[in-house]
PDB file of C-alpha atoms in Angstrom:
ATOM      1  CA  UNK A  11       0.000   0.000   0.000  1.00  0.00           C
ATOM      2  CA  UNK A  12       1.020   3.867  -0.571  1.00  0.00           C
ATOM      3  CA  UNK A  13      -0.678   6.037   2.044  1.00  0.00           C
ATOM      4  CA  UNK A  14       0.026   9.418   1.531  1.00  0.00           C
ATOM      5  CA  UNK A  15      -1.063  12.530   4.287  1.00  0.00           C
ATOM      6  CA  UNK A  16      -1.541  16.016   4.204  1.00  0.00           C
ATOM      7  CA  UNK A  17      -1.852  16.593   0.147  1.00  0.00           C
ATOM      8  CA  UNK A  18      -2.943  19.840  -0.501  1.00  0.00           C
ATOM      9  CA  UNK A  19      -5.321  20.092  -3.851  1.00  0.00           C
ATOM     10  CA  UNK A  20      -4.804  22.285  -6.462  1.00  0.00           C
ATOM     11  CA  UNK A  21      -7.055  25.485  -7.294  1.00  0.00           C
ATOM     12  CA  UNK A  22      -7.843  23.567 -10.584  1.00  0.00           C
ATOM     13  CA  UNK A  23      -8.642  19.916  -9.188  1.00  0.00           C
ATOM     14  CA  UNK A  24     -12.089  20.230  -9.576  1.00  0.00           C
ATOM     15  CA  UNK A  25     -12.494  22.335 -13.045  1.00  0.00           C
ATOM     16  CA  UNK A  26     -13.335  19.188 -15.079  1.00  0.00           C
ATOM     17  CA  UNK A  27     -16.611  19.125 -13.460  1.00  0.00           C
ATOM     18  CA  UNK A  28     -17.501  22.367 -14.321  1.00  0.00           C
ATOM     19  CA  UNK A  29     -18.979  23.312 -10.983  1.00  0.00           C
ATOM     20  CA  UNK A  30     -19.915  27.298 -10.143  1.00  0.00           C
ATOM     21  CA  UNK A  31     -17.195  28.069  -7.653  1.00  0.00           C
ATOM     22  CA  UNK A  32     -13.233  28.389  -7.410  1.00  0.00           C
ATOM     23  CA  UNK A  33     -11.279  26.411  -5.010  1.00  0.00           C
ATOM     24  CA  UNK A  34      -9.652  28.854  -2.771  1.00  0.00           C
ATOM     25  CA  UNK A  35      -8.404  26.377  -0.392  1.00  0.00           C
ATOM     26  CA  UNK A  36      -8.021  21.925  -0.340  1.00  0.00           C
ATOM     27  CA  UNK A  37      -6.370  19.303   1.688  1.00  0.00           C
ATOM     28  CA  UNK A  38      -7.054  15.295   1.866  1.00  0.00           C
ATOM     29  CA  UNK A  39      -6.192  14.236   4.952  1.00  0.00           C
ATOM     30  CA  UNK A  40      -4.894  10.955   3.702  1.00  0.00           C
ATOM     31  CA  UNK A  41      -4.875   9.152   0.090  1.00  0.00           C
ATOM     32  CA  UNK A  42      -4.433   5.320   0.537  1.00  0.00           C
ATOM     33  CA  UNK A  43      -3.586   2.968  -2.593  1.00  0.00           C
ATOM     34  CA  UNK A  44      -3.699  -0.201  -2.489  1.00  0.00           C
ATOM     35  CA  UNK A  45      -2.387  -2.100  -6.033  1.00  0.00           C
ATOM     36  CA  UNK A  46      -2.555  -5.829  -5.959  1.00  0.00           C
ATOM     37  CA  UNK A  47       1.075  -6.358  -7.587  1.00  0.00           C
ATOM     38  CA  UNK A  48       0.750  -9.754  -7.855  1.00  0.00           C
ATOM     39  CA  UNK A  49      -2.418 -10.178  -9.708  1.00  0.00           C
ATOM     40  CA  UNK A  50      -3.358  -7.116 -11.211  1.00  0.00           C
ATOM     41  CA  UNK A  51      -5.351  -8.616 -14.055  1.00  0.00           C
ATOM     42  CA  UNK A  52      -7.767  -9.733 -11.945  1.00  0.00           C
ATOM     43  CA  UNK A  53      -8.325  -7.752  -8.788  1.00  0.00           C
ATOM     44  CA  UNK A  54      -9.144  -4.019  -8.638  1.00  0.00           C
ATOM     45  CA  UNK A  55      -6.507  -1.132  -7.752  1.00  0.00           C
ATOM     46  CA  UNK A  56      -8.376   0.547  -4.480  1.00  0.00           C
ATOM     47  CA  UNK A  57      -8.014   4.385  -3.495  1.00  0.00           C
ATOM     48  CA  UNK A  58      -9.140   5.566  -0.410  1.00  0.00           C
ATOM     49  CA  UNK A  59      -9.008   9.154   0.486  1.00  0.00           C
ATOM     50  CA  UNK A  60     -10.258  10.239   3.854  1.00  0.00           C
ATOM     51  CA  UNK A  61     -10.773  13.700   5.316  1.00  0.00           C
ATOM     52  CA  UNK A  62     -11.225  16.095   2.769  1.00  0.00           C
ATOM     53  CA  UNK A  63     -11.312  19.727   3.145  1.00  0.00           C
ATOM     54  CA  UNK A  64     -12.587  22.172   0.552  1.00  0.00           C
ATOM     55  CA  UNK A  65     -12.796  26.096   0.829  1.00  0.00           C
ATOM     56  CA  UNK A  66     -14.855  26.953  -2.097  1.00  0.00           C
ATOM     57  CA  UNK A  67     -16.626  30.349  -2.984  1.00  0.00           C
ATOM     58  CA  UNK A  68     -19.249  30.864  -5.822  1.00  0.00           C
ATOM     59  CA  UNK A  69     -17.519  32.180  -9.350  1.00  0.00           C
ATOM     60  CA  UNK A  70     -19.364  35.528 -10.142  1.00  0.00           C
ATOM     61  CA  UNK A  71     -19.180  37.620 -13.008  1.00  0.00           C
ATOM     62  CA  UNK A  72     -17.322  40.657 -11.039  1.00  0.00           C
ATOM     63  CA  UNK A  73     -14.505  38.133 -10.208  1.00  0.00           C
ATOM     64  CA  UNK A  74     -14.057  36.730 -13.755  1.00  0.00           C
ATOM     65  CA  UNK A  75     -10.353  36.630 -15.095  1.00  0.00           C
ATOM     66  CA  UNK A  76     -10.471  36.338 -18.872  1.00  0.00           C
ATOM     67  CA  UNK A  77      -6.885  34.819 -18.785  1.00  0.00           C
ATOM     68  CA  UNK A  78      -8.101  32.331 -15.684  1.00  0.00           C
ATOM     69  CA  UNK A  79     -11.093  31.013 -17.525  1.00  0.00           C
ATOM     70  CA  UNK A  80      -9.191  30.886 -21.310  1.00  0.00           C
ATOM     71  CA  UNK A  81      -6.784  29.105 -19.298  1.00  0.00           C
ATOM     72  CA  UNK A  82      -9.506  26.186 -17.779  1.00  0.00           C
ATOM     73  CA  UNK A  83     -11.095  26.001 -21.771  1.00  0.00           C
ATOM     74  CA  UNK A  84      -7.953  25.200 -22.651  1.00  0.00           C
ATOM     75  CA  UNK A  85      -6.979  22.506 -20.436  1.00  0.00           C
ATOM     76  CA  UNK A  86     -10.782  20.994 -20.661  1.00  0.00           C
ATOM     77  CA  UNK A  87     -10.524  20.529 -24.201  1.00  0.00           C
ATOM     78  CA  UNK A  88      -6.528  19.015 -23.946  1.00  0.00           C
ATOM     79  CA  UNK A  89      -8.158  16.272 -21.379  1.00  0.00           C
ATOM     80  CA  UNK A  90     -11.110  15.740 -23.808  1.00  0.00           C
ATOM     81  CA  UNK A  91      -8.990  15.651 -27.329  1.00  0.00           C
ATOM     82  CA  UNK A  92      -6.924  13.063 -24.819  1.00  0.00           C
ATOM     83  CA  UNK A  93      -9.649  10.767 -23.899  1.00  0.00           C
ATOM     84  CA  UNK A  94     -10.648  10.533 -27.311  1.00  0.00           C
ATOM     85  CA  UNK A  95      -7.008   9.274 -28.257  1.00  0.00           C
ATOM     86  CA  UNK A  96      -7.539   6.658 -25.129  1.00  0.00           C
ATOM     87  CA  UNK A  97     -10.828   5.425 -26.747  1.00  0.00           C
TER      88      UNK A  97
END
């Protein structure tokens, strides 16, 4: 197992799900993987993340950064053109 503590998230951790706020603020308290090395094939890969903190505030218009948001597009549509390579 790989148990990992205090990882802070980044502001952008959550963009892909195109929720209405900005992440001011993010810690998990622990991230726990467990990988079965010696039969991957056929059991699963767990994660376990306990304790998560998220300080959050609502994205309004006054606060919008034309630069910040180009920025999110951008990455959106690199993890989308990548998925479709994947597929």
């Amino acid at each position: 197992d790989v148990k990992l503590e205090k990882l802070r998230l980044k502001s952008d951790a959550l963009d892909k799900l195109r929720l209405p706020v900005d992440i001011k603020e993010g810690w998990l308290g622990t991230l726990t993987i467990s990988i079965p090395w010696s039969n991957l094939k056929g059991e699963p890969v767990r994660i376990l993340i306990d304790n998560v903190y998220i300080l959050a505030t609502p994205r309004f218009q006054e606060n919008f950064d034309p630069k910040r948001e180009e920025e999110r597009e951008y990455k959106d549509k690199m993890r989308r053109l990548e998925n479709d390579d994947i597929i």
